[in-house]
Amino acid sequence: MFQRFESVTRPADGPPRLAALRAEMRRAGIDGFLVPRADMYQGEYVAPHDDRLAWLTGFTGSAGFAAALMDRAGVFIDGRYRVQVRQQIAPEAFAPVHWPEVGLADWLREALPDGGTVGFDPWLHTFEQIDQLLKGLEGSGITLSETANLIDRIWHDQPAPPTGAIVVHPDDLAGESHAAKRARLGAALHKAGQGAAVITLPDSIAWLLNIRGSDIPRNPVPHATAILQADGHVTLFTDPAKIDDALRSHLFPDITLRPATAFEPALRSLTGTVRVDRASAPFAVTEILNGAGVDLEWGQDPCILPKACKNAAEIDGSIRAHIRDGAAMVEFLSWLEMTLPGGRLTEIDVVTELEVCRGATGRLRDISFETIAGAGPNGAIVHYRVTRDSNRTITPGQLLLIDSGGQYRDGTTDITRTVPVGEVGQEEKECFTRVLQGMIAMSRVRFPRGVEGRHLDALARYPLWLAGQDYDHGTGHGVGSYLCVHEGPQRLSRISDVPLQPGMILSNEPGYYREGAFGIRIENLIVVEEAPDLGDGRPMLQFRTLTLAPIDRRLIVADMLSAEEREWLDAYHARVAHELGPLVSAGARTWLSKVTQPLPA
C-alpha cells in the first residue's frame, strides 16, 4: 500500500509547540514569525523534513501558512480547507483566518498596531510574496526580518532531508531529448539578452532533463536546483547520493553535476544578465544575486510554459494511462456497487480496494495524491484524508465522494466520482445534476485562441449559481506528465490569466459541498486541442476528455438535462463502454454495460 492511515498530527501538540516557538522569537528579538506550507522548492507537497506548518499547527492541508505573534497566531487557509482546519488545530492556540479575503498584511496591521518585527526564513518565501507583503505593510511601522528557521531550532526529532534516487525518464515517453529542450530554451534566453536562468522548481528540472525523482511522496520529482545557460549547458545541484552511473551517462557531457551546497557559491559567480522567476525562486536567491552584484532580470521560469504544453508523445502516453486507469476504476466501481449494500465497508476499505485495483495493472508507480474517500459529512471536506481516527462506516442514505489518481510512467491521472449508498434524497440528486451540467458545459465548450481559464470558469458554476449555490475551489488545475498532479500555469479559475494552448492538460471538477451533510464532485481530465473549423475560419480550441469511467446515473435527475447535455452524456458513456469493455473482467464488463446505457427518455 502506498497510502497510510495514521494521524500524523494531533491538535493537542500545537499549544506547547507554539509556546516553544514564542520562546525562540524572544531570543531572536522579533515579535512574529511566518510559517509557510512551502519548502525551498515551492512545491505544493513537501517532504516530512519540511512539513513545518503541520508540525506546528496540526493542519495538514496542501496550501496555507501560519503567522505566530506573541499574543495570537493565525492559520491562513482558503475555501478548500475551512472545514478541515477546524478539526485539526487547537482553537485555544490558533485561529483560522479566511484567506485571501483577509490578507496577511491587513491581519498584521490589526494585530501589531504599534509596529514590530516579523521574522521569516528567506528560503521558504518567494520574492513576489515578500514584496507584496512589504507593500501591504508600508506606513505600518512593521518591519520584516530575515532569520534562520525557528521551527527547525525547536523540532528536535525533525526527519532528515530526503535522499531519493534520481532516475532517467525515457525519451520516447518525454517526446523530446533533454539536449533538444536545453538548446531550445537556451536559445530563448539568448534572444532575450539573458546569459542564464536560475531554476528552482523540481518539476521544471525533472521535465527539462528528462529525469524523475523520489524525494516527495506522490510526486516523482527530485529535490534539486539548476542553472541553465544560454548555450544550453545546465549545472544541476543536488545530493550526490541520488546519482548513479546510469544517470551520469544520461546527462553526460553537457550537464555538470554539483552538490547542493555549491548552489549559493555558483549564484555569486554568475555573470551577465540572469533570469529569476519572482513567483517561484526563494527570496534568498535574489538576495544572494543582488549581494554579488549580479545583473538580475525578472522572467518566468523558462520551463513552465513548454512543460505545460504537452507534445504528441506525452498526450499519447496520457491517453494510454487513462485507459489503463479507467479499466481499474471500472473494476473498483463494480466491486463497490456490489459490496456497499452489505453496510460493512469503511472509508479505509474503499481506499485500500481502489489502490489494489490500480496496482493490478502492473504499471502503477504511485498514487498521484492521498485518495479522498469521504462518506456523508466527510465528503464536504474538500481535501479530506481518511485516518484510523476519522474512518467512517459507509451507511445507506449517504453520498460517497472518491477523488483519486495514479502515477504511471506514461501519464498522471486524477478522477473524482460521487456515488449513492442506497437511496438518497431528491435534493442531493438535484445538486449532483447541477454539478454534472457544469462539468458537461466545460467539456463541450469551444473557444477562440487567447481565452484564459478565468474566462471559462463560470461555465461550470452557472447551473449552481441559478440555484444560489457555488463551490470554494477552482474548477480545474493543470496536470503534469508523470509529474505533479497539480501543475501550472494553466488553470480553470477566476484568478487564472494564462491563455489556454493546445497540449495543456487540466482537470474539469465542479462540485458542491454542504458542511455536516454531504459533498459532491465530478472530475475528468481534459486536454486542449485544435477545434475543427465550422465554416467561419476563426481559429478555435476545444477540450478532449481523457478520463474514462462511468458517471453514476442513479444520481441524475434526467428531466433537468437539456437534449444537448443528454447527448453528451450518452456519447461519453458509449465511448467508456467501447474502450474499457474489452479490458475488464467478465463481471465488471456486465456491470459496465448496464451503467453506461443511454438515459431513459
XYZ file of C-alpha atoms in Angstrom:
601
model
C 0.000 0.000 0.000
C 1.164 3.499 -0.836
C -1.383 5.224 1.402
C -1.201 5.035 5.161
C -3.957 5.912 7.584
C -2.188 7.065 10.713
C -2.962 10.529 12.055
C 0.268 12.437 11.559
C -0.702 15.381 13.764
C -2.678 15.986 16.948
C -4.335 19.288 17.895
C -3.000 18.892 21.456
C 0.582 19.174 20.207
C 0.039 22.680 18.905
C -0.046 24.769 22.116
C 3.278 23.561 23.595
C 4.998 23.862 20.239
C 3.655 27.378 19.796
C 4.977 28.223 23.266
C 8.411 26.904 22.293
C 8.329 28.962 19.097
C 7.493 32.101 21.060
C 10.452 31.467 23.341
C 12.680 31.338 20.258
C 11.073 34.532 18.973
C 12.008 36.284 22.226
C 15.591 35.078 21.944
C 15.693 36.313 18.339
C 14.248 39.680 19.334
C 11.284 39.503 16.980
C 7.556 39.936 17.524
C 6.310 37.425 14.988
C 7.345 34.583 12.714
C 5.864 33.317 9.455
C 5.485 29.578 8.845
C 4.560 28.693 5.255
C 3.487 25.317 3.944
C 6.209 25.529 1.280
C 9.759 24.224 1.210
C 12.615 25.996 -0.591
C 11.443 24.434 -3.842
C 7.955 25.962 -3.517
C 6.214 22.668 -4.165
C 2.640 22.035 -3.119
C 3.658 18.802 -1.428
C 6.604 18.706 0.944
C 8.858 16.038 2.394
C 8.368 15.151 6.083
C 11.519 17.177 6.835
C 9.827 20.322 5.513
C 6.311 19.846 6.883
C 6.755 22.637 9.407
C 3.240 24.053 9.176
C 1.669 20.705 10.056
C 4.169 20.087 12.850
C 3.441 23.436 14.485
C -0.299 23.782 13.980
C -1.671 20.310 13.235
C -3.110 21.497 9.898
C -2.140 19.087 7.096
C -3.708 20.751 4.046
C -1.568 21.268 0.958
C -1.923 25.056 0.954
C -1.826 27.647 3.722
C 0.507 29.336 6.161
C 0.669 30.497 9.759
C 1.643 33.753 11.410
C 2.673 33.478 15.055
C 2.786 36.565 17.267
C 3.325 36.799 20.989
C -0.373 37.089 21.797
C -2.074 35.389 18.871
C -1.487 33.007 15.987
C -3.443 32.588 12.771
C -3.637 29.753 10.281
C -4.459 31.204 6.862
C -6.498 28.897 4.649
C -8.641 29.230 1.527
C -12.124 27.847 0.961
C -10.935 24.264 0.380
C -9.736 23.855 3.941
C -12.121 25.776 6.191
C -13.835 22.671 7.492
C -10.623 20.659 7.764
C -8.642 23.297 9.650
C -11.178 23.492 12.470
C -10.821 19.769 13.032
C -7.032 19.805 13.135
C -5.914 22.845 15.127
C -6.218 23.681 18.817
C -8.654 26.616 18.968
C -7.112 27.980 22.162
C -3.798 28.407 20.327
C -4.609 29.071 16.675
C -7.405 30.937 14.919
C -8.435 30.074 11.334
C -8.082 33.083 9.048
C -10.108 33.130 5.835
C -7.550 33.894 3.149
C -7.367 35.609 0.688
C -10.395 37.541 1.951
C -8.199 38.578 4.882
C -4.693 39.365 3.695
C -1.622 38.777 5.828
C -0.638 42.462 5.755
C -4.068 43.543 6.992
C -4.029 40.899 9.708
C -0.567 42.002 10.892
C -1.578 45.657 10.860
C -4.535 44.897 13.117
C -2.523 42.619 15.416
C 0.539 44.901 15.696
C -0.935 48.421 15.747
C 2.248 49.864 17.277
C 4.515 48.159 14.784
C 7.007 45.378 15.367
C 9.404 42.990 13.678
C 8.206 39.847 11.929
C 10.776 37.210 11.027
C 10.767 34.903 8.032
C 13.013 32.248 6.532
C 14.165 33.731 3.178
C 14.492 30.249 1.649
C 10.798 29.440 2.203
C 9.187 32.527 0.654
C 9.392 33.830 -2.888
C 10.449 37.361 -3.754
C 6.926 38.035 -5.002
C 5.393 37.003 -1.679
C 7.724 39.159 0.385
C 7.490 42.111 -1.989
C 3.689 42.002 -1.855
C 3.763 41.800 1.934
C 6.188 44.726 2.215
C 3.934 46.862 0.040
C 0.953 45.949 2.208
C 2.831 46.947 5.354
C 4.031 50.346 4.120
C 3.489 53.003 6.769
C 2.527 50.466 9.456
C 5.740 50.524 11.453
C 6.020 46.761 10.931
C 9.304 45.512 9.504
C 10.272 42.141 8.091
C 13.488 40.457 9.166
C 15.286 37.551 7.517
C 16.108 34.940 10.110
C 17.125 31.339 10.463
C 14.185 28.973 10.590
C 12.960 28.994 14.176
C 10.854 25.853 13.703
C 13.992 23.864 12.909
C 15.506 25.001 16.215
C 12.665 23.544 18.281
C 11.757 20.488 16.160
C 14.129 18.103 17.887
C 13.010 14.927 16.090
C 12.739 16.558 12.664
C 13.150 13.936 9.914
C 16.255 14.112 7.767
C 16.067 15.673 4.288
C 15.106 13.108 1.615
C 17.745 11.391 -0.498
C 15.599 9.576 -3.052
C 17.260 8.247 -6.177
C 17.019 10.184 -9.447
C 16.160 8.044 -12.474
C 16.078 8.534 -16.237
C 12.744 9.314 -17.910
C 12.901 7.733 -21.405
C 12.940 9.992 -24.437
C 10.141 8.004 -26.091
C 7.839 8.990 -23.230
C 9.201 12.533 -22.950
C 8.829 13.069 -26.680
C 11.997 15.183 -26.871
C 15.582 14.710 -25.706
C 16.929 16.862 -22.926
C 19.558 18.136 -25.367
C 16.843 19.471 -27.661
C 14.953 21.027 -24.740
C 18.086 22.690 -23.386
C 19.036 24.042 -26.779
C 15.529 25.401 -27.395
C 15.230 27.091 -24.023
C 18.816 28.331 -24.101
C 18.194 29.962 -27.474
C 15.178 31.758 -25.995
C 17.383 33.098 -23.187
C 19.943 34.298 -25.726
C 17.242 36.027 -27.757
C 16.073 37.803 -24.593
C 19.606 39.005 -23.896
C 19.959 36.782 -20.832
C 23.017 34.672 -20.178
C 21.440 32.250 -17.707
C 18.290 31.342 -15.789
C 18.029 30.094 -12.215
C 15.565 27.182 -11.923
C 14.353 26.097 -8.502
C 11.153 24.187 -9.260
C 11.805 20.424 -9.078
C 9.207 19.550 -11.717
C 10.763 22.051 -14.119
C 14.158 20.429 -13.638
C 12.670 16.943 -13.995
C 10.968 17.941 -17.243
C 13.994 19.772 -18.668
C 16.489 16.964 -18.045
C 14.124 14.019 -18.648
C 14.627 12.706 -15.136
C 12.312 11.763 -12.308
C 12.888 11.567 -8.567
C 11.502 10.168 -5.357
C 12.031 12.861 -2.736
C 8.359 13.778 -2.442
C 5.609 11.206 -1.899
C 3.139 11.109 -4.815
C 5.270 13.486 -6.902
C 8.082 11.875 -8.919
C 10.477 14.828 -8.697
C 13.933 15.311 -7.190
C 14.976 17.962 -4.711
C 17.409 19.913 -6.845
C 18.183 23.345 -8.237
C 19.725 24.218 -11.579
C 21.269 26.971 -13.655
C 20.515 26.918 -17.384
C 22.980 28.815 -19.582
C 22.087 30.457 -22.876
C 24.273 27.911 -24.673
C 22.082 25.095 -23.324
C 24.516 23.920 -20.660
C 22.976 23.073 -17.288
C 24.542 22.815 -13.863
C 22.464 20.568 -11.602
C 22.802 20.951 -7.831
C 21.657 18.014 -5.726
C 22.791 15.467 -3.182
C 25.420 13.226 -4.855
C 23.878 10.198 -3.114
C 20.917 10.468 -5.516
C 23.039 9.958 -8.628
C 24.193 6.661 -10.136
C 26.173 5.725 -13.237
C 23.069 5.379 -15.413
C 22.053 8.937 -14.606
C 25.560 10.257 -15.215
C 25.555 8.578 -18.612
C 22.147 10.102 -19.422
C 23.303 13.612 -18.517
C 26.833 13.485 -19.922
C 28.518 15.595 -21.291
C 26.541 18.860 -21.299
C 25.268 18.808 -17.722
C 27.556 19.490 -14.790
C 26.694 17.767 -11.522
C 27.436 19.658 -8.330
C 26.444 19.068 -4.684
C 23.553 21.091 -3.304
C 25.965 23.067 -1.111
C 27.583 24.521 -4.254
C 24.393 26.343 -5.300
C 24.978 29.554 -3.335
C 28.619 29.989 -4.460
C 27.525 29.321 -8.053
C 24.907 32.063 -7.823
C 27.525 34.552 -6.632
C 29.819 33.682 -9.540
C 27.262 34.278 -12.302
C 27.973 36.972 -14.864
C 25.824 38.721 -17.426
C 22.065 39.094 -17.119
C 20.414 36.314 -15.127
C 16.711 35.444 -15.282
C 14.935 34.748 -11.997
C 11.256 33.886 -11.553
C 9.967 36.168 -8.804
C 6.958 33.872 -8.339
C 8.912 30.682 -7.647
C 12.519 31.400 -6.687
C 13.237 31.768 -2.969
C 13.721 35.308 -1.691
C 17.206 34.223 -0.626
C 18.217 33.673 -4.262
C 17.505 37.290 -5.158
C 19.343 38.493 -2.055
C 22.405 36.400 -2.949
C 22.428 37.647 -6.541
C 21.910 41.256 -5.545
C 24.613 40.988 -2.894
C 27.055 39.687 -5.503
C 26.218 42.497 -7.921
C 24.747 40.135 -10.494
C 22.514 41.774 -13.113
C 19.134 40.212 -12.281
C 16.138 40.311 -14.604
C 12.672 39.041 -13.711
C 11.167 36.447 -16.022
C 9.074 33.319 -15.836
C 10.832 30.011 -15.237
C 11.701 29.079 -18.843
C 10.364 25.535 -18.407
C 6.896 26.482 -17.160
C 5.025 27.013 -20.416
C 6.849 24.389 -22.541
C 6.215 21.821 -19.821
C 2.521 22.722 -19.704
C 2.024 22.277 -23.468
C 2.347 18.518 -23.834
C 3.794 17.146 -27.049
C 2.283 14.291 -29.051
C 4.226 11.593 -27.200
C 3.128 12.933 -23.819
C -0.504 13.170 -24.903
C -0.399 9.640 -26.320
C 1.075 8.469 -23.022
C -1.662 10.219 -21.087
C -4.313 8.564 -23.262
C -2.804 5.141 -22.549
C -2.570 5.891 -18.830
C -6.215 6.981 -18.699
C -7.432 3.875 -20.499
C -5.471 1.703 -18.072
C -6.659 3.741 -15.101
C -10.233 3.723 -16.389
C -10.253 -0.070 -16.515
C -9.052 -0.136 -12.908
C -11.819 2.307 -11.972
C -14.437 0.080 -13.620
C -13.228 -2.924 -11.635
C -13.357 -0.798 -8.479
C -16.751 0.804 -9.088
C -18.359 -2.524 -9.969
C -16.924 -4.027 -6.776
C -18.165 -1.020 -4.814
C -21.730 -1.298 -6.097
C -21.852 -4.986 -5.203
C -20.261 -4.548 -1.782
C -21.788 -1.342 -0.414
C -25.273 -2.749 0.307
C -23.775 -5.015 2.971
C -23.249 -1.964 5.160
C -19.851 -3.076 6.420
C -17.482 -1.004 4.286
C -15.444 1.830 5.753
C -13.672 4.682 4.017
C -10.343 2.902 4.544
C -11.758 -0.215 2.883
C -12.641 1.887 -0.156
C -9.197 3.496 -0.383
C -7.490 0.123 0.007
C -9.553 -1.631 -2.663
C -9.073 1.187 -5.162
C -5.307 1.009 -4.730
C -5.462 -2.761 -5.192
C -7.339 -2.291 -8.476
C -4.789 0.216 -9.743
C -1.927 -1.974 -8.578
C -3.364 -4.904 -10.526
C -2.493 -3.058 -13.750
C 1.151 -3.881 -13.037
C 2.090 -0.339 -14.111
C 1.284 1.766 -11.040
C 4.319 3.658 -9.746
C 2.488 5.552 -7.008
C -0.846 7.157 -6.327
C -0.890 10.753 -7.525
C -2.159 12.077 -4.171
C -3.708 10.716 -0.999
C -7.031 9.212 -2.076
C -10.054 11.148 -0.841
C -12.888 8.830 0.180
C -15.414 10.873 2.129
C -18.722 9.409 3.231
C -21.585 11.661 4.249
C -20.259 14.733 6.084
C -16.634 13.787 5.380
C -17.360 14.320 1.691
C -17.873 18.016 2.430
C -14.186 18.291 3.454
C -12.781 19.130 0.038
C -9.319 17.613 0.593
C -10.300 15.042 3.203
C -7.735 12.368 4.076
C -9.094 9.407 5.995
C -7.206 8.257 9.078
C -7.915 5.465 11.539
C -9.294 8.152 13.837
C -11.669 9.694 11.267
C -12.623 6.483 9.431
C -16.403 6.220 8.948
C -18.549 3.223 8.196
C -20.442 3.941 4.986
C -24.167 3.715 5.652
C -27.312 3.820 3.500
C -28.593 7.246 2.556
C -25.130 8.765 2.262
C -23.162 10.062 -0.684
C -19.629 8.742 -1.080
C -17.123 11.060 -2.784
C -13.985 9.377 -4.170
C -11.182 11.534 -5.591
C -8.071 9.623 -6.610
C -5.372 9.187 -9.191
C -2.421 7.131 -10.306
C 1.151 7.842 -11.317
C 2.220 5.802 -14.325
C 5.423 6.279 -16.298
C 3.379 7.397 -19.296
C 0.947 9.684 -17.509
C -0.681 11.065 -14.384
C -4.403 10.591 -13.689
C -6.906 12.345 -11.428
C -10.571 11.385 -11.292
C -13.488 12.040 -8.949
C -16.765 10.151 -8.834
C -19.632 10.520 -6.388
C -21.852 7.509 -5.754
C -25.023 6.992 -3.707
C -25.238 4.471 -0.902
C -28.724 3.069 -1.297
C -31.459 5.628 -1.827
C -30.543 9.269 -1.247
C -32.660 12.389 -1.109
C -34.063 14.334 -4.034
C -32.065 17.396 -3.039
C -28.782 15.513 -3.271
C -29.762 14.309 -6.745
C -30.645 17.806 -7.902
C -27.349 19.169 -6.593
C -25.473 16.333 -8.319
C -27.254 17.075 -11.589
C -26.274 20.751 -11.423
C -22.655 19.762 -10.868
C -22.917 17.393 -13.823
C -24.382 20.137 -16.005
C -21.416 22.362 -15.178
C -18.940 19.604 -15.964
C -20.663 18.906 -19.298
C -20.679 22.616 -20.169
C -16.908 22.778 -19.717
C -16.452 19.561 -21.678
C -18.438 20.858 -24.666
C -17.132 24.422 -24.897
C -15.343 25.789 -27.962
C -13.326 28.980 -27.550
C -11.026 31.285 -29.544
C -7.277 31.359 -29.061
C -6.292 33.769 -26.312
C -9.090 32.747 -23.967
C -7.883 32.329 -20.377
C -9.005 29.987 -17.640
C -10.862 32.781 -15.846
C -12.982 33.363 -18.945
C -14.333 29.799 -18.802
C -14.624 29.156 -15.064
C -18.188 30.486 -14.813
C -19.459 27.937 -17.328
C -19.133 25.186 -14.733
C -20.729 27.291 -11.988
C -23.703 28.657 -13.895
C -26.159 25.816 -13.138
C -25.255 26.048 -9.436
C -25.493 29.834 -9.404
C -29.049 29.640 -10.714
C -29.883 27.702 -7.546
C -27.921 30.060 -5.265
C -25.097 27.543 -4.868
C -21.352 27.535 -5.567
C -18.060 25.893 -4.559
C -14.954 27.396 -2.959
C -12.255 25.971 -5.195
C -11.147 26.416 -8.775
C -12.872 24.447 -11.493
C -9.642 22.953 -12.770
C -5.886 22.719 -12.304
C -3.106 21.788 -14.693
C -1.753 18.228 -14.602
C 1.775 17.036 -15.361
C 3.043 14.179 -17.493
C 4.238 11.655 -14.904
C 4.946 14.709 -12.803
C 2.932 16.687 -10.280
C -0.820 16.180 -10.338
C -1.176 19.927 -9.738
C 0.838 21.796 -12.371
C 0.853 25.396 -13.515
C 0.499 27.801 -15.043
C -2.806 26.780 -16.657
C -5.960 26.668 -14.539
C -9.714 26.927 -14.886
C -10.171 29.516 -12.195
C -11.406 33.028 -11.579
C -7.825 34.136 -10.967
C -6.129 32.471 -13.943
C -4.888 34.891 -16.613
C -2.951 32.281 -18.622
C -4.243 31.764 -22.186
C -5.097 28.127 -22.848
C -2.948 26.466 -25.502
C -3.026 23.123 -27.325
C -1.470 20.328 -25.300
C -2.372 21.715 -21.895
C -3.980 19.110 -19.640
C -6.414 20.322 -16.993
C -8.936 18.920 -14.598
C -12.641 19.682 -15.001
C -14.076 19.290 -11.496
C -17.027 21.369 -10.336
C -18.568 20.396 -7.030
C -20.990 21.250 -4.275
C -20.492 20.796 -0.532
C -22.873 21.054 2.396
C -20.997 21.090 5.673
C -22.062 18.341 8.028
C -24.107 16.578 5.363
C -22.510 15.645 2.023
C -20.073 16.529 -0.719
C -20.399 16.172 -4.496
C -17.675 16.423 -7.111
C -17.336 15.035 -10.634
C -13.906 15.240 -12.244
C -12.477 14.338 -15.619
C -9.139 15.360 -17.087
C -9.264 17.212 -20.393
C -6.645 18.291 -22.929
C -6.754 21.423 -25.073
C -6.718 20.733 -28.803
C -7.483 22.488 -32.083
C -11.196 22.567 -32.890
C -12.438 21.790 -36.410
C -13.487 24.766 -38.494
C -17.258 25.121 -38.601
C -17.154 27.483 -41.552
C -16.209 30.892 -40.162
C -12.459 30.355 -40.482
C -11.741 31.655 -36.976
C -9.121 29.509 -35.161
C -10.842 27.809 -32.243
C -9.846 25.429 -29.489
C -11.767 22.754 -27.621
C -11.285 20.174 -24.889
C -10.872 16.452 -25.428
C -11.849 14.338 -22.436
C -9.116 11.934 -21.333
C -10.736 10.320 -18.297
C -12.846 7.235 -18.916
C -15.195 5.969 -16.192
C -18.961 5.859 -15.740
C -20.780 8.758 -14.083
C -23.397 7.423 -11.697
C -26.789 7.708 -13.436
C -28.668 6.919 -10.201
C -27.934 10.461 -9.023
C -29.075 12.194 -12.220
C -32.436 13.956 -12.429
C -32.826 13.364 -16.155
C -35.581 15.958 -16.607
C -33.132 18.693 -15.567
C -30.833 17.943 -18.506
C -31.140 19.564 -21.912
C -31.122 17.494 -25.087
C -27.514 18.536 -25.734
C -26.459 17.510 -22.215
C -28.139 14.128 -22.585
C -26.444 13.645 -25.930
C -23.020 14.417 -24.476
C -23.507 12.049 -21.522
C -24.805 9.182 -23.640
C -21.939 9.597 -26.119
C -19.410 9.700 -23.293
C -20.809 6.539 -21.745
C -20.818 4.791 -25.117
C -17.149 5.671 -25.507
C -16.369 4.433 -21.991
C -18.067 1.113 -22.682
C -16.391 0.698 -26.073
C -12.841 1.484 -24.902
C -12.881 -0.174 -21.491
C -15.202 -3.156 -22.012
C -12.550 -5.381 -23.628
C -10.057 -4.631 -20.841
C -12.021 -5.617 -17.740
C -13.167 -8.864 -16.162
C -16.386 -10.545 -17.269
C -18.293 -9.440 -14.187
C -17.093 -5.853 -14.476
C -17.949 -5.881 -18.193
C -21.526 -6.885 -17.448
C -21.785 -4.125 -14.864
C -20.215 -1.595 -17.242
C -22.712 -2.437 -19.974
C -25.572 -1.831 -17.562
C -24.377 1.518 -16.150
C -23.428 3.052 -19.498
C -26.819 2.618 -21.160
C -28.411 5.805 -22.556
C -30.545 7.791 -20.139
C -34.209 6.809 -20.334
C -36.344 9.072 -22.482
